[in-house]
Short mmCIF file of C-alpha atoms in Angstrom, two decimals:
data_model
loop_
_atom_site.label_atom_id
_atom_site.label_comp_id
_atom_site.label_asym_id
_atom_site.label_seq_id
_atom_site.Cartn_x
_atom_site.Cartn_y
_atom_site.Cartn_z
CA UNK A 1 73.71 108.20 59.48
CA UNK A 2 72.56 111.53 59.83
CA UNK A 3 75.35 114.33 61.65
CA UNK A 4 71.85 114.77 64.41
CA UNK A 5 71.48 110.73 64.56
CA UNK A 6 75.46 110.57 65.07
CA UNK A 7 75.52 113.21 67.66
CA UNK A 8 73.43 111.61 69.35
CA UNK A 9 74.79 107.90 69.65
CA UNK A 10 78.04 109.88 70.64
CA UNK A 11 76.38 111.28 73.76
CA UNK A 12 74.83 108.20 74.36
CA UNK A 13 78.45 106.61 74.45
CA UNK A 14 79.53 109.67 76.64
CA UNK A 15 76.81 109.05 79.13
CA UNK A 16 77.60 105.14 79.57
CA UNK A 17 81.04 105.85 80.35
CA UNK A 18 80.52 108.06 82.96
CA UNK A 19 77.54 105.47 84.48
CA UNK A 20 80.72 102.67 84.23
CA UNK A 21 83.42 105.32 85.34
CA UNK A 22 81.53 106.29 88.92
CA UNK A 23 79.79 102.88 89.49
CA UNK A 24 83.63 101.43 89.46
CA UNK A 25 83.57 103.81 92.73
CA UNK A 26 80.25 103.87 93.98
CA UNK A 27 80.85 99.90 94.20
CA UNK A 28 82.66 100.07 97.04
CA UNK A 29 83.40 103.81 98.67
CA UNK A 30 80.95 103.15 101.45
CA UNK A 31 81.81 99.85 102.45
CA UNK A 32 85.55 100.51 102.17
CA UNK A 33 86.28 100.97 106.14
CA UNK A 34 83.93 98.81 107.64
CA UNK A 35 85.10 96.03 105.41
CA UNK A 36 88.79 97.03 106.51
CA UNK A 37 87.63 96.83 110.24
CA UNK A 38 86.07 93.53 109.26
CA UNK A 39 89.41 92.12 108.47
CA UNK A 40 91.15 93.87 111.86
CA UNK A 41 93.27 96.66 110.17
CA UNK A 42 93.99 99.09 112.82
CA UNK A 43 93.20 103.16 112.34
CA UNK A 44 97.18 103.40 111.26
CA UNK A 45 96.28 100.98 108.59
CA UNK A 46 93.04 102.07 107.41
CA UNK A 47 94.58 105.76 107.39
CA UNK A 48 97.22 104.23 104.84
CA UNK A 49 94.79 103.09 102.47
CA UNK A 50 93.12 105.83 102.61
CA UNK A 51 95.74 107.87 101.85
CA UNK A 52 96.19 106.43 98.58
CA UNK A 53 93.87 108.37 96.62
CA UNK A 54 96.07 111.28 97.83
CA UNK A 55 99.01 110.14 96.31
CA UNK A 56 97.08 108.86 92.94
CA UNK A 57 95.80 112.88 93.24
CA UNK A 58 99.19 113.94 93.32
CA UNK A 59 100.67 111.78 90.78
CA UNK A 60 98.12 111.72 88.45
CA UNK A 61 97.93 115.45 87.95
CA UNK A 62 101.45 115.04 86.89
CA UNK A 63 101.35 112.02 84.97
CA UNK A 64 98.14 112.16 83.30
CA UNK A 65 98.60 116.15 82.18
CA UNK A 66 102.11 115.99 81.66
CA UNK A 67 102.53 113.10 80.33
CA UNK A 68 99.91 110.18 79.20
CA UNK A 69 97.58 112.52 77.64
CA UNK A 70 100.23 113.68 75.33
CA UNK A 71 101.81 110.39 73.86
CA UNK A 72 98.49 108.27 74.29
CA UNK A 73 94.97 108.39 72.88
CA UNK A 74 92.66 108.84 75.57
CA UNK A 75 90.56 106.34 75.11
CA UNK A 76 93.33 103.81 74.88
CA UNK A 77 94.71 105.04 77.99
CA UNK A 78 91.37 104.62 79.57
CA UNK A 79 91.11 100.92 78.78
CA UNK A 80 94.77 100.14 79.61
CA UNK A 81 93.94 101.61 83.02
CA UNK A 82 90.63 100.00 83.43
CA UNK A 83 92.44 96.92 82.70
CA UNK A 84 95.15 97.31 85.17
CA UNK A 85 92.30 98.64 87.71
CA UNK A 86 89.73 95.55 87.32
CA UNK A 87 92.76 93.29 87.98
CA UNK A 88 93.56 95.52 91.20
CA UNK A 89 90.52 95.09 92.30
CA UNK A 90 89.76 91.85 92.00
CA UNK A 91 93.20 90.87 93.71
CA UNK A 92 92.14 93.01 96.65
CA UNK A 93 88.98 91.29 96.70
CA UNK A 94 90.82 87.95 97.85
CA UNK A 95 93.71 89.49 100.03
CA UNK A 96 93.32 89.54 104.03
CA UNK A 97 96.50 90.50 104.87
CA UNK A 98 97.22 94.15 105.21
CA UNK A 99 100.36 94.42 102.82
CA UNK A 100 99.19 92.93 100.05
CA UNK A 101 96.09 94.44 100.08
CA UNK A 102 97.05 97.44 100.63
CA UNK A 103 99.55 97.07 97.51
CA UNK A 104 96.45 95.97 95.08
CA UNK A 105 94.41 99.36 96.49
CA UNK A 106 97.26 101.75 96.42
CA UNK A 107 98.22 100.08 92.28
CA UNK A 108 94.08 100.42 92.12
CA UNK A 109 94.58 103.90 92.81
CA UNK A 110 97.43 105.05 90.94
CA UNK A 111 95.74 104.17 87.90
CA UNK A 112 91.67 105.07 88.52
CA UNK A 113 92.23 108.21 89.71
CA UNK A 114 93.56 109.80 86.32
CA UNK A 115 90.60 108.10 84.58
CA UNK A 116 88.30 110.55 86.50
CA UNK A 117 90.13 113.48 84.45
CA UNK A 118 90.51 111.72 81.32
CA UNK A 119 86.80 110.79 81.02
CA UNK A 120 85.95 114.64 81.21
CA UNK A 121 88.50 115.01 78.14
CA UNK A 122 87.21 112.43 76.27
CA UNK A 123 83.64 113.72 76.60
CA UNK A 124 84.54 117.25 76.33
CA UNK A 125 86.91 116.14 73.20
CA UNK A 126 83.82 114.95 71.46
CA UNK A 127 80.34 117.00 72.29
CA UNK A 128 79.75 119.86 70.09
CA UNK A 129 78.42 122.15 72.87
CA UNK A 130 79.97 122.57 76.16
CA UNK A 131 76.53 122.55 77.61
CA UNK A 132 76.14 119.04 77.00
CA UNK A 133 78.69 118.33 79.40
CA UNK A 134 76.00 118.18 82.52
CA UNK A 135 73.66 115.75 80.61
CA UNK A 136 76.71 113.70 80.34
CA UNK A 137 78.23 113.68 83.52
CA UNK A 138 75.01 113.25 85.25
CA UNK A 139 75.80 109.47 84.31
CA UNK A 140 78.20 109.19 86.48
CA UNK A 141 75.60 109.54 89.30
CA UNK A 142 73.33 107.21 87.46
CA UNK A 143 76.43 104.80 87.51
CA UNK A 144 76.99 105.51 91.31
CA UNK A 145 73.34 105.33 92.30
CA UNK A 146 72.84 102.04 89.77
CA UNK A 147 76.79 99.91 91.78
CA UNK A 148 74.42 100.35 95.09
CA UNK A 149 71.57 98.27 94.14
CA UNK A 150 73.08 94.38 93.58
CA UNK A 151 74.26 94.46 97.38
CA UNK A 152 70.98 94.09 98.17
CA UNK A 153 71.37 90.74 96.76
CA UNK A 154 74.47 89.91 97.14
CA UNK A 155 74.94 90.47 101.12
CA UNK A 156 72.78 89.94 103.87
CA UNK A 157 71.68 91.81 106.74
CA UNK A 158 74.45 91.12 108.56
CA UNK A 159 77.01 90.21 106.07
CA UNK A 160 81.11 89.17 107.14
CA UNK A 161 84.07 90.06 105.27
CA UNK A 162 83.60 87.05 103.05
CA UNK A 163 80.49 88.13 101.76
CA UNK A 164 81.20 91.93 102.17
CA UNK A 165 84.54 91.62 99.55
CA UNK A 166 82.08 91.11 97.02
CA UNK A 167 82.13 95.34 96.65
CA UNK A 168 85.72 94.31 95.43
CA UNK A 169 84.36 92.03 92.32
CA UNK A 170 81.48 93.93 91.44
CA UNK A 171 84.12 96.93 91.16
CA UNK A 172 86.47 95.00 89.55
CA UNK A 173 84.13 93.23 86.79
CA UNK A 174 82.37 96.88 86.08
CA UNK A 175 86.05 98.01 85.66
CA UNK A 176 87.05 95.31 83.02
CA UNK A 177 83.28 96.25 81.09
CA UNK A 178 84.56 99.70 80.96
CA UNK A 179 88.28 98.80 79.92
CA UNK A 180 86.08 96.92 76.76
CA UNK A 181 83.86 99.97 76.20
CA UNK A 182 86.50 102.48 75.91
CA UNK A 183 87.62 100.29 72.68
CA UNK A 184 84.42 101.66 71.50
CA UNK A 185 84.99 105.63 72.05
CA UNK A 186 85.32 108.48 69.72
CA UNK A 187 89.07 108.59 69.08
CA UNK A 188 90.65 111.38 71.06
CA UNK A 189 94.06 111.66 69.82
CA UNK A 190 97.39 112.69 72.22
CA UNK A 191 97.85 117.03 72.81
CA UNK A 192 101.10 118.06 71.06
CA UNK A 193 103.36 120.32 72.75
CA UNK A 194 102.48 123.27 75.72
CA UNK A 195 104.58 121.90 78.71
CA UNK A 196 105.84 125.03 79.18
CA UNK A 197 102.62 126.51 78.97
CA UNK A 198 100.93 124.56 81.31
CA UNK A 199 104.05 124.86 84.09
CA UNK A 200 103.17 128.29 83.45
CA UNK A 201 99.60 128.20 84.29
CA UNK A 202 100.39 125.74 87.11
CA UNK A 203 102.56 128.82 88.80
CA UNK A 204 100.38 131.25 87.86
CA UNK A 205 97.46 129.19 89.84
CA UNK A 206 99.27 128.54 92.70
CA UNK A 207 99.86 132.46 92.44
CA UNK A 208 96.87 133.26 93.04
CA UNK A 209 96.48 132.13 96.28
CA UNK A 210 97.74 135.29 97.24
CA UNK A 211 94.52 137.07 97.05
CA UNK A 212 92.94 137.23 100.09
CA UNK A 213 89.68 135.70 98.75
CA UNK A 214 91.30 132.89 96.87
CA UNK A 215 93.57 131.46 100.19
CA UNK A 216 89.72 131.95 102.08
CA UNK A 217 88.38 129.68 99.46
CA UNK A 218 91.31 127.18 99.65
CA UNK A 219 91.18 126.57 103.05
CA UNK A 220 87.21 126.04 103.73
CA UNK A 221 87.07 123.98 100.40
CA UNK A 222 90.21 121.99 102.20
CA UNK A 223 87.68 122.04 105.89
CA UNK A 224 84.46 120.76 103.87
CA UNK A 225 86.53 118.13 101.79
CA UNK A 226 87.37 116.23 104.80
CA UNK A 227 84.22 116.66 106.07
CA UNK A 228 82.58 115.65 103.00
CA UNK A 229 85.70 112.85 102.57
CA UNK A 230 84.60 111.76 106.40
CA UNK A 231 80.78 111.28 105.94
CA UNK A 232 81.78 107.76 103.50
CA UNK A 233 84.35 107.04 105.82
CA UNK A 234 81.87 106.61 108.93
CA UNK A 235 77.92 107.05 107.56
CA UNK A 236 77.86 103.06 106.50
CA UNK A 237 79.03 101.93 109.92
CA UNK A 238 76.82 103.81 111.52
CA UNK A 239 74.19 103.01 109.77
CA UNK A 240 74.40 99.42 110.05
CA UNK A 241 75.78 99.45 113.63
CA UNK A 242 73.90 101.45 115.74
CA UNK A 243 70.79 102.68 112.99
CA UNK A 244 70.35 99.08 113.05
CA UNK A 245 69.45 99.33 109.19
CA UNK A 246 70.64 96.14 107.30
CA UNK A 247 74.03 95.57 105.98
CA UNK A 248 72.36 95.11 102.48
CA UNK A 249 70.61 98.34 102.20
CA UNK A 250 72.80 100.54 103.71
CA UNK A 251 74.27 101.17 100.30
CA UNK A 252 70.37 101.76 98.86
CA UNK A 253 69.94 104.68 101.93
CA UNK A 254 73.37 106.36 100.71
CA UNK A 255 72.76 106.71 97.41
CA UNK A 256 69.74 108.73 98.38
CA UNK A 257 71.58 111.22 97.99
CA UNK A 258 73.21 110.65 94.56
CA UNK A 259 69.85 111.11 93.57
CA UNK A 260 69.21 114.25 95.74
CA UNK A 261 72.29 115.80 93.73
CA UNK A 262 71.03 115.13 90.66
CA UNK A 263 67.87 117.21 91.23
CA UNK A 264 69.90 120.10 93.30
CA UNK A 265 71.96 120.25 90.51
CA UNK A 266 68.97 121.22 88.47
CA UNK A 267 67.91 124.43 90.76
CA UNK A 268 71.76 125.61 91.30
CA UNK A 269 71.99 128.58 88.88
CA UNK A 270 68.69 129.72 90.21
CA UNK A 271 69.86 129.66 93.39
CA UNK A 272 73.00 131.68 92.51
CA UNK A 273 71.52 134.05 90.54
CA UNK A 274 69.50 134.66 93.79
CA UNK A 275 71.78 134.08 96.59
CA UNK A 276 75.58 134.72 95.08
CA UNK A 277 78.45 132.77 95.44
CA UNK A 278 79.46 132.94 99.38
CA UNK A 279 75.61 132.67 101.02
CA UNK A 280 75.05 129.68 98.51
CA UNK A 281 78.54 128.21 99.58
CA UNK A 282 76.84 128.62 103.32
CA UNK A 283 74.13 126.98 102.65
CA UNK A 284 76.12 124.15 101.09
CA UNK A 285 78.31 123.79 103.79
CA UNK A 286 75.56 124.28 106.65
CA UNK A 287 74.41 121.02 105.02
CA UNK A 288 77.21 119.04 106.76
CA UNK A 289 76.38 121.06 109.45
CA UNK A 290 72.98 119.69 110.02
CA UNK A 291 73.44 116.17 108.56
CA UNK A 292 76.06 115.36 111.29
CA UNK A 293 74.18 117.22 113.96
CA UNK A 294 71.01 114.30 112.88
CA UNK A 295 73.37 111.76 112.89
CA UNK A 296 74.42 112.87 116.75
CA UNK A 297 70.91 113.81 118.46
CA UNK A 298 68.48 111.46 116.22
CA UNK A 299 69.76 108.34 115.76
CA UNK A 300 66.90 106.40 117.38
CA UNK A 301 64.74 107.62 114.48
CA UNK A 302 65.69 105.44 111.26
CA UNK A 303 63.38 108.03 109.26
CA UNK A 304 65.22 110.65 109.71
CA UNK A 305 68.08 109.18 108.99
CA UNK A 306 67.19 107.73 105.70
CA UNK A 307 65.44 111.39 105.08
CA UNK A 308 68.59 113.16 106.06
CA UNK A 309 70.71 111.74 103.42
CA UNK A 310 69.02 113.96 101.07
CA UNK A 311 70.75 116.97 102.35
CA UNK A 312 74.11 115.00 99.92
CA UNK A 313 72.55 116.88 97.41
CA UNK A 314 72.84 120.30 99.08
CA UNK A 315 76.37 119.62 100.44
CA UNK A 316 77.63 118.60 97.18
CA UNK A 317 75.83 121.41 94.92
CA UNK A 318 76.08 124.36 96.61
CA UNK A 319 79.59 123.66 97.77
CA UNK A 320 81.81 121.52 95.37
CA UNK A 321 79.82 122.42 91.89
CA UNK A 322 79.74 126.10 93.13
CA UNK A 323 83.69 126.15 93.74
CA UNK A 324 84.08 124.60 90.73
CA UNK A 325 81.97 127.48 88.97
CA UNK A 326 83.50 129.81 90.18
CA UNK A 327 86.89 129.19 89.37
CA UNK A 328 85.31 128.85 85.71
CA UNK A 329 83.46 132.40 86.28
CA UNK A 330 86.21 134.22 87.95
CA UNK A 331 89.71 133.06 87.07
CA UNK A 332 91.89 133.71 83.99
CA UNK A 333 90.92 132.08 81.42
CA UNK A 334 94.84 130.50 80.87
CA UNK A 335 94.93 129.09 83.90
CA UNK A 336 91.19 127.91 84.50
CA UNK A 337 92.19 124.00 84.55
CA UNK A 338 95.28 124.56 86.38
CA UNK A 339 93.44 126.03 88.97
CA UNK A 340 90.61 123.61 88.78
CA UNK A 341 92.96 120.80 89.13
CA UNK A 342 94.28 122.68 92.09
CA UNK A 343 91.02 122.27 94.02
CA UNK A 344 90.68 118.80 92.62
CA UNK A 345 93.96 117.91 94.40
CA UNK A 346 92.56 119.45 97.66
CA UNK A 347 88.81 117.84 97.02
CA UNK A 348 89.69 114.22 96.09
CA UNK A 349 93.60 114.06 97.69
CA UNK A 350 94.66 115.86 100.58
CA UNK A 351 90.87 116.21 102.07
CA UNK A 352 90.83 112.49 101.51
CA UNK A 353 93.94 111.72 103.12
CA UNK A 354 93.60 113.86 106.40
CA UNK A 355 89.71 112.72 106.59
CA UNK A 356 91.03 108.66 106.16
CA UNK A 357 93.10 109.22 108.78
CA UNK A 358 91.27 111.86 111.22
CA UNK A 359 88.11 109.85 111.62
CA UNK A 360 89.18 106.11 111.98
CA UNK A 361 91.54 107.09 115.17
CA UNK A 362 88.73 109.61 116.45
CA UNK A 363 86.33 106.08 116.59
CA UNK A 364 88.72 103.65 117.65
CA UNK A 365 89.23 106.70 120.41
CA UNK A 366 85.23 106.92 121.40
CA UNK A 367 84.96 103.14 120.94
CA UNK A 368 84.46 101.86 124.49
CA UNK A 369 85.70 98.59 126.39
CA UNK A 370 82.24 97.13 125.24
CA UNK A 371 83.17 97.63 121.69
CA UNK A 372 80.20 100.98 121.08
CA UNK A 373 81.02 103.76 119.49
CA UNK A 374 80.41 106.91 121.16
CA UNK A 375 78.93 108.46 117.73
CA UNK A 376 76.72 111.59 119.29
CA UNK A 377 80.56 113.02 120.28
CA UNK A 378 81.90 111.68 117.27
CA UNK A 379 79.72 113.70 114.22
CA UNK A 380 80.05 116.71 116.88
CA UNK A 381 83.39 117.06 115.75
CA UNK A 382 82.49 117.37 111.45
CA UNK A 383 79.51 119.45 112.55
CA UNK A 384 81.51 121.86 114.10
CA UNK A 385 84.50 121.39 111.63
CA UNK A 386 81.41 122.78 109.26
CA UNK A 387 80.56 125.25 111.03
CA UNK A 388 83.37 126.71 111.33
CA UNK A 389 84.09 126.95 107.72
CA UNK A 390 80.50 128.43 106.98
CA UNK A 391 81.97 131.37 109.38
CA UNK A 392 85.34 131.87 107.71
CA UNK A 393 83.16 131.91 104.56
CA UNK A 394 80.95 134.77 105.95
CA UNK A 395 82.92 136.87 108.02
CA UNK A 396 85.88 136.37 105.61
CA UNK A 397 85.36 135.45 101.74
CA UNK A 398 84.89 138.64 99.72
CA UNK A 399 84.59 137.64 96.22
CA UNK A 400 85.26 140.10 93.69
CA UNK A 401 81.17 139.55 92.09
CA UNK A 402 78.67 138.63 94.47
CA UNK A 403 77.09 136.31 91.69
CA UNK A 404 78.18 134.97 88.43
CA UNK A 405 79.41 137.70 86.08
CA UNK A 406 82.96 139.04 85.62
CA UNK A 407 86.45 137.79 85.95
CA UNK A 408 89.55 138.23 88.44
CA UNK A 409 91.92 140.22 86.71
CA UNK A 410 95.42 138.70 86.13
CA UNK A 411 97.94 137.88 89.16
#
């Protein structure tokens, strides 16, 4: 086999595990509170379970950099957890009760969540250009996009719990494919040694939240991560419940904008090079803004609420991707992924945790005695959570380039 003809296979095994990795997530994320409603778990309960992707941030920064991927071959430890994971998910899939469901998604959890950094080893491990990375990754997507379509099968318009744990199984089964597949990865051995390096870069992060611009940037990336982390907490409810667009393509409409990133993605250096890092952040965090401000003045017109899921791709790419840029442009080279993890932990854990619990009391708060959900007051409140971030950004994030170029000198 030719080293072209092998390099190739190898990014086609790259790109299938990131489809498998994100449609294990994409399977259920937007159902994952209405089912929980379904089965009568109060706010205080859904705000647990939500919080468990928190935790699995917190450990699994630990665990998985400090630990697994330095006595285990990634790809090993991918399957193991994969394994564990399917089986999670599966027994979640059947439990009603609140305790021992909540004890299969928290053990889900703790072991998926380190799989979405070991993935990016493996596939960084084993492509011969960095620049291949995006081609890869945009499987994930694919994978997320690809989980939404067998609901339109599998539930109905107006599907119960029974039919609705189904986003369980299909979760569960794509898990135990991938736990096979990663059998069949380039072999990425176990890093020897550097503990005390990376404590070192872990403090020197943290360090840098000293600068002015750096603590800016923490916060509104901690604002629009539980605003992002709210939108799949309430969008599929209120789609199906006062949209009035079925239970079985609900999914379908979200994933809309997947495929909206996917193309943003494609125009976002151009629109740094032209706009610089804070008035592109704007405009990716104005994209909340106006989403949730649809959602709360035209909700009578199902177009424009299937059209305005295409501002995902905005809100994702001009925000998220662009913070994570710039932490690649601007910081210190030593402690780039220390400081990316950082952001990851506010991203994926704490924004997740404070969103899981902010939003389900707000609508059991604006639900009335005739069980409707005030939701034009509700998305007021992530709108203007939005909005208020796009003004700390303008009035108050001074990066030291306006655009890509240069590098923030040592702390």
């Amino acid at each position: 086999m030719s080293t072209t003809t092998s390099s190739q296979t190898r990014k086609i095994s790259l790109f299938i595990m990131m489809a498998l990795q994100l449609a294990i997530w994409g399977a259920w994320a937007p159902k994952l509170f209405p089912y929980m409603g379904m089965l009568g778990f109060s706010a205080g309960q859904q705000a647990l379970v939500g919080s468990c992707w928190g935790i699995a941030s917190v450990v699994g920064i630990f665990f998985s950099n400090h630990f697994a991927d330095r006595h285990f071959a990634a790809e090993r430890f991918l399957a193991a957890s994969h394994l564990i994971g399917g089986l999670c998910m599966l027994g979640a899939a059947y439990s009603t009760a609140f305790m021992p469901f909540f004890a299969f998604y928290l053990a889900y959890s703790l072991v998926y969540v380190p799989t979405l950094s070991v993935t990016n080893t493996i596939a960084f491990a084993n492509l011969k250009e960095g620049k291949d990375f995006g081609t890869v990754r945009a499987g994930g997507t694919v994978g997320w996009v690809m989980a939404s379509w067998p609901f339109v099968f599998i539930l109905g318009a107006h599907s119960g719990p029974e039919e609705v744990r189904s986003i369980f199984i299909v979760s569960g089964v794509i898990s135990l494919v991938l736990a096979a597949f990663s059998l069949t990865l380039p072999h990425t051995p176990p890093k020897k040694g550097g503990d005390d390096v990376d404590a070192l870069a872990w403090r020197r992060a943290l360090g840098l939240l000293k600068k002015p611009f750096v603590a800016v940037l923490f916060f509104v990336t901690f604002i629009d991560s539980v605003v992002h982390n709210g939108y799949f907490v309430m969008a599929d409810a209120f789609l199906t419940n006062r949209v009035g667009i079925a239970g079985n393509l609900s999914m379908v409409v979200l994933s809309l904008g997947q495929i909206a990133e996917v193309l943003t993605m494609l125009v976002l250096g151009t629109v740094l090079g032209k706009l610089g890092w804070r008035k592109t952040m704007i405009v990716g965090i104005l994209g909340h803004a106006a989403r949730f401000l649809a959602f709360s003045f035209l909700s009578d017109s199902v177009a424009s609420i299937v059209a305005v899921q295409l501002l995902h791709g905005i809100c994702y790419a001009f925000f998220f991707a662009t913070v994570y840029i710039f932490v690649d442009e601007a910081f210190p080279k030593d402690v780039r992924s220390s400081a990316q993890g950082l952001f990851n932990l506010l991203i994926l854990g704490v924004g997740n945790m404070v969103a899981s619990s902010l939003f389900p009391n707000l609508v059991a708060r604006l639900t009335g005695v005739d069980g409707i959900v005030d939701y034009r007051t509700l998305f007021l409140v992530p709108a203007g959570l939005a909005t208020l971030g796009a003004l700390v950004l303008a009035f108050a994030f001074h990066p030291p380039t306006a655009a890509p170029a240069g590098a923030l000198e040592d702390a």
